[in-house]
Each structure stands twice: as structure tokens, then as C-alpha cells.
């Protein structure tokens, strides 16, 4: 129901009281992070923190602050057993995991290189239950995730949430400090003429990706028969949000430079949650060969190729990768 508060929505939509409580806490953490992002320059929280994360990426002060805020919110739930954070080397064990407890995978501040230039950043999270046979170090599989969402800190702060069958968007009302349902039942249009890729990496791409982008750039007289637009915001949350609003395709393929590490983006707290969200909204998410949610996580900060968005466009590239596997002569896309 339009303008319903997130709290009322959760009461209506989420049967598990402990999951409702956890989501309320995560929303509160995102509200706090939104305020930190908004005041980062005023509070001297820009620049570098002088440390690196498990990926070797330079951390910003707000990466660490957002991580602490988010972790503290989840810990207060009393049923959150483990946390898997982009900013932490290892799994954080909050309590001895029991079936029915939660595992939360999250990126507390995705796209933080945008902070100092005042572009959109976000928080990404996915929640799964501790399975019956789980050890403390068990990694949740994509299809074990029961809830995924993100907050985007942009011109407005929004929260997008799915428990698997739909995606609903909530806008933060700064006058009441509450999230209000403004984008019910978000759907990804099946077709698009807008692609998002870091084109500066073209020299590292495989033949399929080079062909795909080249054909988009050939425009109406080329094999695609239409003009394409390109976007790249260096913030996955912003790209996914745009795709949920107006369609599109986001591509961060494994390439010759990052292939040894498995790609750029991380499976557990970028790939899985965003794949669950996009698919719940009727889109598709693949690593080029497998649906991302089908990929088996083998280690904490495992990386993956990510191709997600409008299902028709993702299908086209997935088919090209299948064809390339069968005829490894770098077959053209169409
Ligand atoms: P590049 C941000 O660091 C991130 O993980 C995603 O949010 C974003 O899509 C991507 O990396 C940007 O990568 O190579 O353009 O800096």
C-alpha cells in the first residue's frame, strides 16, 4: 500500500518476528549510515582511513564506520549468529549458531570511492538462516538466502527489499526519519537499450564481451538495429537501482587482468544479494555460464563475473558465452 511505513509493511509481509526485528534494525542502520554519508565532509570523514580491506582496497573512514554501525545493529537482534562483511577478513561469530538463527552477508558501503565526489553509494545485504548442519564457518549458498536488499544514499535515501517473490522500494522521509513505501512491486523491463560497463577495461575483455559492446556501439545500422546508451557510476547499488527503475544491463565480467582472482565483484555480499533482487523483479543474473545464485561459494571473499539486468539482454550474452564454449573461435554474438 502506497506510503505504508516499512515497519507496518514488515508486520504485514514478514511472518518471522525475529526476521522482522532484524530488518527493522538493518533499516535503522541504513538510516544512521545515510546521516554519516550526508555529513562526511562536515565531520572530516573523507579521504583515506590508512588501512586496506581483505580485497587490498584502500578503506575510507566511512567504510569502517558503516561496518561498525551495521554490525552493531545486527548483533542487537539476539538471533544473528554470524556476519560476513566486505570489510572483515574473517566471519564474525556473534553466537553459537543454532538452526533458525541468521547469517548476514553485507557490504556496508559499496562504491565508497564515490564518497568524496558526492556520488551515490550504498549498503548491500543478504540474510539466510543457519542451516541444520551448519558449522560456524559455513558459507550460505545463493538459494539459501531468504531476504536481500540494499540502501542507496543518493539525492534521496532509498531501501529496496525482497524476500524472494517481489521487490519493494522505500524512501526515507527526512521529516519523520521513517522509510515509506514509494515503489511497490518494482519490475525490471525485459528489454533495454542501456548498458553499464567500465569501458576502460576493454583491452582485458574476452571476445564475447568485446563483441557485445561493439555491437551496442554500432547503433541502429549495426546488428542490434538500435541506438544504445551507456552508463557507469562505479557504484553497483546505483547501477542496480537504475535497472530496477528503467531497465538496463550491468556488466562486470571476469577479464584477463582479474581472472586469476575470479573477477572484481564479490559473490557473497554483492553477487548473491543483487542477483536475488534482480531475479525477484523479473530480471536475470549470470556469471556468463551459470545463474549467479547457483554458484557454490567456496571461500569468504570469493569473486565472480556479474552480468545482470533486463532478462532479454542477459539471455543474449549468456547464449553467446554458451556458443563460444562450443566453438572457441571467438564466435560473434549474432
Ligand atoms: P571500477 C565498488 O568498488 C564496486 O565494488 C562496485 O560497486 C562497482 O560497480 C565496481 O566496484 C566499480 O569498479 O573498476 O569501475 O572501480
Tab-separated table of C-alpha atoms in Angstrom, residues 26 33 63 66-72 74 82-88 92 103-109 123-127 149 268-270 273 301:
chain	number	residue	atom	x	y	z
A	26	UNK	CA	19.068	-3.053	9.327
A	33	UNK	CA	24.764	5.395	7.604
A	63	UNK	CA	33.735	2.119	5.231
A	66	UNK	CA	29.337	1.979	8.329
A	67	UNK	CA	30.634	-1.515	9.034
A	68	UNK	CA	30.528	-0.888	12.781
A	69	UNK	CA	27.030	0.627	12.646
A	70	UNK	CA	25.664	-2.215	10.555
A	71	UNK	CA	27.312	-4.975	12.619
A	72	UNK	CA	26.120	-3.440	15.912
A	74	UNK	CA	22.539	-6.885	13.561
A	82	UNK	CA	27.377	-14.787	12.035
A	83	UNK	CA	28.278	-11.751	9.981
A	84	UNK	CA	30.178	-11.816	6.691
A	85	UNK	CA	31.377	-8.327	5.817
A	86	UNK	CA	33.354	-6.979	2.884
A	87	UNK	CA	35.420	-5.076	5.444
A	88	UNK	CA	36.333	-8.024	7.693
A	92	UNK	CA	32.285	-12.578	12.798
A	103	UNK	CA	23.699	-15.323	8.746
A	104	UNK	CA	24.051	-11.809	7.346
A	105	UNK	CA	26.327	-11.070	4.388
A	106	UNK	CA	26.851	-7.387	3.710
A	107	UNK	CA	28.859	-4.672	2.061
A	108	UNK	CA	28.440	-1.749	4.442
A	109	UNK	CA	29.386	0.964	1.992
A	123	UNK	CA	24.757	-0.696	1.580
A	124	UNK	CA	24.079	-4.224	0.302
A	125	UNK	CA	22.884	-7.116	2.463
A	126	UNK	CA	21.538	-10.676	2.266
A	127	UNK	CA	20.086	-12.785	5.061
A	149	UNK	CA	18.229	-5.661	-0.042
A	268	UNK	CA	28.519	-13.358	-1.063
A	269	UNK	CA	27.742	-9.679	-0.466
A	270	UNK	CA	27.455	-8.243	-3.976
A	273	UNK	CA	22.074	-10.215	-2.928
A	301	UNK	CA	35.624	-13.227	-0.318
